[in-house]
């Protein structure tokens, strides 16, 4: 179970990037829908658990080093080509968003120009991706327990101080990233899956036991659902104040105390780092064989290009790149569900054949 929990924590670390931990994604896809966003959080948790379990199991079964073999396994040659292209494209896109998010934190919390944050994050991420994949997974999983504890503290404090008589759950309606709460929840899972599927399959490929890998995906999915729910409830108590803030959870932490604000800033930067490392590694591993000199050179080149692309603006990137990823990610979800039904059907046929043979 130790390996399963490590995979689960790394799974959360890959997905929980700038927009998630900062609250910006949760605001746009859940909290902006008011009370309905809570139900959306529960549905998202179930989808993350089911899909994460399947992806890590497939990675283990195929012993994959990149998402390519898994995608072609579940989608076929021709359909798989399109899905492979979509995933690879958005791996790079999310890396760009992460670099931009680090700059936003430096500017909002410390008054330091965003350029400094972008540069520091790019250097750290590029340096980390040059390590081997097991070291990358260990580093990615490191910040997850700390984030969970801080988010729980934020939720308890916010609920204790909340005046329900003055609640305005429609205060952030203008921030909605989808026309309906259910579509928003599904889009959130979809684009995160499109971005995180590659690293999830790689993590599954690091173990040979499919059950260990599957439990890792399940634990990670349920953990993500819990974090979404807690952040969502916390922000519902402060909607008027955080509706136009780039980093809502950072704003809430500063309201508690300056020390909590600094701690949250460090955690946010850690989660941004996690996701950026996972995305850049998976993107480069898809195009260049890991462990080679060409891979190391490519990491540097792709990292510099992502850094140069990160100045569009954090909120703008979250509100435009991610919804598009979500719609395209539905293709991948459909392929995973179909593959799951096929596996179940094949298992039943195999069992029936054994019975008949006796």
Short mmCIF file of N, CA and C in Angstrom, two decimals, residues 72-193:
data_model
loop_
_atom_site.label_atom_id
_atom_site.label_comp_id
_atom_site.label_asym_id
_atom_site.label_seq_id
_atom_site.Cartn_x
_atom_site.Cartn_y
_atom_site.Cartn_z
N UNK A 72 -2.82 4.21 -27.87
CA UNK A 72 -3.06 3.37 -29.05
C UNK A 72 -3.72 2.05 -28.66
N UNK A 73 -3.48 1.60 -27.45
CA UNK A 73 -4.11 0.36 -26.96
C UNK A 73 -5.62 0.53 -26.81
N UNK A 74 -6.05 1.66 -26.27
CA UNK A 74 -7.48 1.85 -26.00
C UNK A 74 -8.22 2.53 -27.15
N UNK A 75 -7.48 3.20 -28.05
CA UNK A 75 -8.14 3.97 -29.11
C UNK A 75 -7.93 3.40 -30.51
N UNK A 76 -6.98 2.49 -30.66
CA UNK A 76 -6.71 1.97 -32.00
C UNK A 76 -5.74 2.88 -32.75
N UNK A 77 -5.34 2.42 -33.94
CA UNK A 77 -4.30 3.11 -34.71
C UNK A 77 -4.71 4.51 -35.16
N UNK A 78 -5.87 4.63 -35.79
CA UNK A 78 -6.24 5.91 -36.41
C UNK A 78 -6.82 6.89 -35.39
N UNK A 79 -7.77 6.42 -34.58
CA UNK A 79 -8.36 7.27 -33.55
C UNK A 79 -7.30 7.64 -32.52
N UNK A 80 -6.40 6.69 -32.25
CA UNK A 80 -5.34 6.93 -31.29
C UNK A 80 -4.39 8.05 -31.70
N UNK A 81 -4.20 8.20 -33.01
CA UNK A 81 -3.32 9.26 -33.51
C UNK A 81 -3.85 10.64 -33.12
N UNK A 82 -5.17 10.82 -33.27
CA UNK A 82 -5.80 12.11 -32.93
C UNK A 82 -5.72 12.36 -31.42
N UNK A 83 -6.04 11.34 -30.62
CA UNK A 83 -6.00 11.48 -29.16
C UNK A 83 -4.58 11.75 -28.67
N UNK A 84 -3.63 11.04 -29.26
CA UNK A 84 -2.21 11.23 -28.92
C UNK A 84 -1.79 12.67 -29.18
N UNK A 85 -2.21 13.21 -30.31
CA UNK A 85 -1.86 14.60 -30.65
C UNK A 85 -2.46 15.58 -29.65
N UNK A 86 -3.73 15.35 -29.28
CA UNK A 86 -4.42 16.24 -28.33
C UNK A 86 -3.70 16.26 -26.99
N UNK A 87 -3.40 15.07 -26.47
CA UNK A 87 -2.75 14.97 -25.16
C UNK A 87 -1.38 15.64 -25.20
N UNK A 88 -0.61 15.34 -26.23
CA UNK A 88 0.75 15.89 -26.32
C UNK A 88 0.72 17.41 -26.41
N UNK A 89 -0.21 17.95 -27.18
CA UNK A 89 -0.34 19.40 -27.33
C UNK A 89 -0.64 20.08 -26.00
N UNK A 90 -1.57 19.48 -25.23
CA UNK A 90 -1.98 20.12 -23.99
C UNK A 90 -1.02 19.88 -22.84
N UNK A 91 -0.17 18.87 -22.94
CA UNK A 91 0.89 18.73 -21.94
C UNK A 91 1.76 19.98 -21.94
N UNK A 92 2.08 20.43 -23.13
CA UNK A 92 2.88 21.65 -23.25
C UNK A 92 2.08 22.87 -22.79
N UNK A 93 0.78 22.92 -23.16
CA UNK A 93 -0.06 24.04 -22.77
C UNK A 93 -0.17 24.22 -21.28
N UNK A 94 -0.31 23.12 -20.54
CA UNK A 94 -0.42 23.19 -19.08
C UNK A 94 0.91 23.63 -18.47
N UNK A 95 2.02 23.20 -19.05
CA UNK A 95 3.33 23.67 -18.57
C UNK A 95 3.41 25.19 -18.63
N UNK A 96 2.91 25.75 -19.72
CA UNK A 96 2.89 27.20 -19.88
C UNK A 96 2.04 27.85 -18.79
N UNK A 97 0.86 27.28 -18.52
CA UNK A 97 -0.03 27.82 -17.49
C UNK A 97 0.64 27.78 -16.12
N UNK A 98 1.37 26.72 -15.83
CA UNK A 98 2.05 26.60 -14.54
C UNK A 98 3.11 27.68 -14.35
N UNK A 99 3.90 27.92 -15.38
CA UNK A 99 4.91 28.99 -15.29
C UNK A 99 4.25 30.34 -15.05
N UNK A 100 3.14 30.58 -15.72
CA UNK A 100 2.40 31.83 -15.56
C UNK A 100 1.84 31.95 -14.15
N UNK A 101 1.35 30.83 -13.59
CA UNK A 101 0.79 30.83 -12.24
C UNK A 101 1.82 31.18 -11.18
N UNK A 102 3.06 30.72 -11.36
CA UNK A 102 4.11 31.05 -10.39
C UNK A 102 4.38 32.55 -10.38
N UNK A 103 4.37 33.15 -11.55
CA UNK A 103 4.56 34.60 -11.63
C UNK A 103 3.44 35.35 -10.94
N UNK A 104 2.19 34.85 -11.07
CA UNK A 104 1.04 35.50 -10.44
C UNK A 104 1.16 35.49 -8.91
N UNK A 105 1.67 34.39 -8.35
CA UNK A 105 1.84 34.29 -6.90
C UNK A 105 2.90 35.28 -6.41
N UNK A 106 4.03 35.34 -7.09
CA UNK A 106 5.09 36.27 -6.69
C UNK A 106 4.58 37.71 -6.71
N UNK A 107 3.75 38.04 -7.69
CA UNK A 107 3.26 39.40 -7.81
C UNK A 107 2.20 39.72 -6.77
N UNK A 108 1.23 38.78 -6.55
CA UNK A 108 0.14 39.03 -5.62
C UNK A 108 0.60 38.99 -4.16
N UNK A 109 1.44 38.02 -3.81
CA UNK A 109 1.81 37.82 -2.41
C UNK A 109 3.00 38.67 -1.97
N UNK A 110 4.01 38.77 -2.83
CA UNK A 110 5.25 39.40 -2.41
C UNK A 110 5.55 40.73 -3.11
N UNK A 111 4.71 41.10 -4.08
CA UNK A 111 4.94 42.34 -4.81
C UNK A 111 6.16 42.29 -5.70
N UNK A 112 6.61 41.09 -6.03
CA UNK A 112 7.77 40.91 -6.91
C UNK A 112 7.28 40.73 -8.34
N UNK A 113 7.92 41.34 -9.34
CA UNK A 113 7.47 41.20 -10.73
C UNK A 113 7.27 39.75 -11.14
N UNK A 114 6.21 39.49 -11.88
CA UNK A 114 5.89 38.12 -12.26
C UNK A 114 7.01 37.46 -13.06
N UNK A 115 7.80 38.26 -13.75
CA UNK A 115 8.91 37.73 -14.54
C UNK A 115 9.86 36.91 -13.67
N UNK A 116 10.11 37.38 -12.45
CA UNK A 116 11.02 36.68 -11.53
C UNK A 116 10.47 35.30 -11.20
N UNK A 117 9.17 35.24 -10.87
CA UNK A 117 8.53 33.96 -10.56
C UNK A 117 8.57 32.99 -11.73
N UNK A 118 8.30 33.51 -12.92
CA UNK A 118 8.34 32.67 -14.12
C UNK A 118 9.73 32.07 -14.33
N UNK A 119 10.76 32.90 -14.17
CA UNK A 119 12.14 32.44 -14.40
C UNK A 119 12.53 31.38 -13.37
N UNK A 120 12.27 31.65 -12.08
CA UNK A 120 12.64 30.70 -11.03
C UNK A 120 11.96 29.35 -11.23
N UNK A 121 10.65 29.38 -11.56
CA UNK A 121 9.93 28.12 -11.75
C UNK A 121 10.47 27.36 -12.96
N UNK A 122 10.76 28.07 -14.04
CA UNK A 122 11.28 27.42 -15.24
C UNK A 122 12.61 26.73 -14.96
N UNK A 123 13.49 27.40 -14.22
CA UNK A 123 14.80 26.82 -13.90
C UNK A 123 14.66 25.57 -13.03
N UNK A 124 13.81 25.65 -11.98
CA UNK A 124 13.59 24.52 -11.08
C UNK A 124 12.99 23.32 -11.81
N UNK A 125 12.00 23.59 -12.63
CA UNK A 125 11.30 22.52 -13.35
C UNK A 125 12.23 21.82 -14.34
N UNK A 126 12.94 22.60 -15.13
CA UNK A 126 13.87 22.03 -16.11
C UNK A 126 14.92 21.17 -15.41
N UNK A 127 15.46 21.67 -14.30
CA UNK A 127 16.47 20.92 -13.55
C UNK A 127 15.93 19.61 -13.00
N UNK A 128 14.68 19.61 -12.52
CA UNK A 128 14.08 18.41 -11.94
C UNK A 128 13.79 17.35 -13.00
N UNK A 129 13.28 17.78 -14.15
CA UNK A 129 12.90 16.84 -15.20
C UNK A 129 14.12 16.08 -15.73
N UNK A 130 15.30 16.61 -15.52
CA UNK A 130 16.51 15.92 -15.95
C UNK A 130 16.84 14.72 -15.06
N UNK A 131 16.12 14.55 -13.92
CA UNK A 131 16.30 13.39 -13.05
C UNK A 131 15.56 12.19 -13.63
N UNK A 132 15.74 10.99 -13.02
CA UNK A 132 15.00 9.82 -13.51
C UNK A 132 13.56 9.85 -13.01
N UNK A 133 12.70 9.03 -13.61
CA UNK A 133 11.26 9.13 -13.39
C UNK A 133 10.87 8.81 -11.94
N UNK A 134 11.54 7.86 -11.27
CA UNK A 134 11.20 7.54 -9.89
C UNK A 134 11.48 8.69 -8.94
N UNK A 135 12.58 9.41 -9.17
CA UNK A 135 12.89 10.59 -8.37
C UNK A 135 11.86 11.69 -8.62
N UNK A 136 11.42 11.82 -9.87
CA UNK A 136 10.39 12.81 -10.22
C UNK A 136 9.10 12.51 -9.47
N UNK A 137 8.67 11.24 -9.44
CA UNK A 137 7.44 10.86 -8.74
C UNK A 137 7.54 11.14 -7.24
N UNK A 138 8.70 10.84 -6.64
CA UNK A 138 8.90 11.10 -5.21
C UNK A 138 8.78 12.59 -4.90
N UNK A 139 9.38 13.43 -5.73
CA UNK A 139 9.33 14.87 -5.52
C UNK A 139 7.91 15.41 -5.70
N UNK A 140 7.20 14.89 -6.69
CA UNK A 140 5.84 15.35 -6.96
C UNK A 140 4.91 15.04 -5.80
N UNK A 141 5.08 13.88 -5.17
CA UNK A 141 4.17 13.46 -4.09
C UNK A 141 4.44 14.17 -2.76
N UNK A 142 5.55 14.87 -2.66
CA UNK A 142 6.00 15.41 -1.38
C UNK A 142 5.07 16.48 -0.79
N UNK A 143 4.52 17.36 -1.62
CA UNK A 143 3.74 18.50 -1.13
C UNK A 143 2.28 18.17 -0.84
N UNK A 144 1.78 17.02 -1.35
CA UNK A 144 0.35 16.73 -1.28
C UNK A 144 -0.21 16.68 0.15
N UNK A 145 0.40 15.95 1.10
CA UNK A 145 -0.16 15.91 2.47
C UNK A 145 -0.21 17.28 3.14
N UNK A 146 0.80 18.12 2.87
CA UNK A 146 0.84 19.45 3.47
C UNK A 146 -0.31 20.30 2.93
N UNK A 147 -0.54 20.20 1.62
CA UNK A 147 -1.64 20.95 1.01
C UNK A 147 -2.97 20.55 1.63
N UNK A 148 -3.19 19.26 1.80
CA UNK A 148 -4.45 18.78 2.37
C UNK A 148 -4.69 19.34 3.76
N UNK A 149 -3.65 19.35 4.60
CA UNK A 149 -3.78 19.88 5.97
C UNK A 149 -4.12 21.37 5.97
N UNK A 150 -3.46 22.14 5.11
CA UNK A 150 -3.71 23.58 5.06
C UNK A 150 -5.11 23.87 4.55
N UNK A 151 -5.56 23.12 3.54
CA UNK A 151 -6.91 23.33 3.00
C UNK A 151 -7.97 22.98 4.04
N UNK A 152 -7.75 21.92 4.82
CA UNK A 152 -8.67 21.58 5.90
C UNK A 152 -8.75 22.72 6.92
N UNK A 153 -7.59 23.30 7.26
CA UNK A 153 -7.56 24.43 8.21
C UNK A 153 -8.32 25.62 7.66
N UNK A 154 -8.13 25.92 6.38
CA UNK A 154 -8.85 27.02 5.74
C UNK A 154 -10.36 26.80 5.77
N UNK A 155 -10.78 25.57 5.51
CA UNK A 155 -12.21 25.25 5.49
C UNK A 155 -12.84 25.42 6.86
N UNK A 156 -12.18 24.88 7.88
CA UNK A 156 -12.70 24.98 9.25
C UNK A 156 -12.81 26.44 9.68
N UNK A 157 -11.78 27.22 9.43
CA UNK A 157 -11.79 28.64 9.81
C UNK A 157 -12.89 29.40 9.07
N UNK A 158 -13.00 29.16 7.76
CA UNK A 158 -13.99 29.88 6.95
C UNK A 158 -15.41 29.56 7.39
N UNK A 159 -15.69 28.30 7.69
CA UNK A 159 -17.04 27.92 8.13
C UNK A 159 -17.34 28.50 9.51
N UNK A 160 -16.33 28.53 10.38
CA UNK A 160 -16.53 29.07 11.73
C UNK A 160 -16.83 30.56 11.70
N UNK A 161 -16.26 31.29 10.76
CA UNK A 161 -16.42 32.74 10.69
C UNK A 161 -17.55 33.17 9.76
N UNK A 162 -18.19 32.20 9.06
CA UNK A 162 -19.16 32.54 8.02
C UNK A 162 -20.51 32.93 8.60
N UNK A 163 -21.07 34.02 8.08
CA UNK A 163 -22.41 34.46 8.46
C UNK A 163 -23.38 34.04 7.35
N UNK A 164 -24.12 32.96 7.57
CA UNK A 164 -25.00 32.41 6.54
C UNK A 164 -26.12 33.37 6.16
N UNK A 165 -26.46 34.30 7.02
CA UNK A 165 -27.55 35.24 6.72
C UNK A 165 -27.17 36.23 5.63
N UNK A 166 -25.87 36.40 5.39
CA UNK A 166 -25.43 37.37 4.36
C UNK A 166 -24.89 36.66 3.12
N UNK A 167 -25.14 35.37 2.99
CA UNK A 167 -24.59 34.59 1.89
C UNK A 167 -25.15 35.05 0.54
N UNK A 168 -24.28 35.15 -0.44
CA UNK A 168 -24.68 35.47 -1.81
C UNK A 168 -23.98 34.49 -2.74
N UNK A 169 -24.62 33.33 -2.97
CA UNK A 169 -23.99 32.27 -3.73
C UNK A 169 -23.95 32.55 -5.24
N UNK A 170 -24.54 33.66 -5.64
CA UNK A 170 -24.50 34.01 -7.06
C UNK A 170 -23.48 35.10 -7.38
N UNK A 171 -22.67 35.46 -6.40
CA UNK A 171 -21.73 36.58 -6.55
C UNK A 171 -20.68 36.35 -7.62
N UNK A 172 -20.38 35.10 -7.92
CA UNK A 172 -19.32 34.79 -8.89
C UNK A 172 -19.87 34.17 -10.17
N UNK A 173 -21.17 34.38 -10.43
CA UNK A 173 -21.79 33.77 -11.61
C UNK A 173 -21.10 34.18 -12.91
N UNK A 174 -20.53 35.38 -12.92
CA UNK A 174 -19.85 35.85 -14.13
C UNK A 174 -18.56 35.11 -14.42
N UNK A 175 -18.08 34.31 -13.47
CA UNK A 175 -16.83 33.56 -13.65
C UNK A 175 -17.04 32.14 -14.17
N UNK A 176 -18.29 31.78 -14.44
CA UNK A 176 -18.59 30.41 -14.86
C UNK A 176 -17.90 30.06 -16.16
N UNK A 177 -17.21 28.91 -16.16
CA UNK A 177 -16.47 28.46 -17.36
C UNK A 177 -17.30 27.52 -18.22
N UNK A 178 -18.56 27.26 -17.82
CA UNK A 178 -19.46 26.39 -18.57
C UNK A 178 -20.89 26.87 -18.37
N UNK A 179 -21.80 26.55 -19.28
CA UNK A 179 -23.18 27.03 -19.15
C UNK A 179 -24.01 26.29 -18.10
N UNK A 180 -23.53 25.13 -17.57
CA UNK A 180 -24.29 24.34 -16.61
C UNK A 180 -23.32 23.71 -15.62
N UNK A 181 -23.76 23.56 -14.36
CA UNK A 181 -22.88 23.03 -13.31
C UNK A 181 -22.39 21.62 -13.61
N UNK A 182 -23.26 20.76 -14.17
CA UNK A 182 -22.86 19.38 -14.46
C UNK A 182 -21.82 19.34 -15.57
N UNK A 183 -22.03 20.17 -16.60
CA UNK A 183 -21.05 20.25 -17.67
C UNK A 183 -19.73 20.80 -17.14
N UNK A 184 -19.82 21.77 -16.21
CA UNK A 184 -18.61 22.33 -15.62
C UNK A 184 -17.81 21.26 -14.88
N UNK A 185 -18.48 20.41 -14.10
CA UNK A 185 -17.80 19.34 -13.37
C UNK A 185 -17.16 18.34 -14.33
N UNK A 186 -17.89 17.97 -15.37
CA UNK A 186 -17.36 17.01 -16.35
C UNK A 186 -16.22 17.61 -17.15
N UNK A 187 -16.32 18.88 -17.50
CA UNK A 187 -15.23 19.55 -18.21
C UNK A 187 -13.98 19.60 -17.35
N UNK A 188 -14.17 19.85 -16.06
CA UNK A 188 -13.02 19.92 -15.15
C UNK A 188 -12.26 18.60 -15.12
N UNK A 189 -13.01 17.51 -14.98
CA UNK A 189 -12.39 16.18 -14.99
C UNK A 189 -11.75 15.92 -16.35
N UNK A 190 -12.45 16.28 -17.39
CA UNK A 190 -11.99 15.99 -18.75
C UNK A 190 -10.67 16.66 -19.07
N UNK A 191 -10.56 17.97 -18.81
CA UNK A 191 -9.31 18.64 -19.19
C UNK A 191 -8.16 18.23 -18.28
N UNK A 192 -8.46 17.97 -17.00
CA UNK A 192 -7.40 17.48 -16.12
C UNK A 192 -6.92 16.10 -16.55
N UNK A 193 -7.86 15.29 -17.03
CA UNK A 193 -7.48 13.97 -17.53
C UNK A 193 -6.65 14.09 -18.79
#
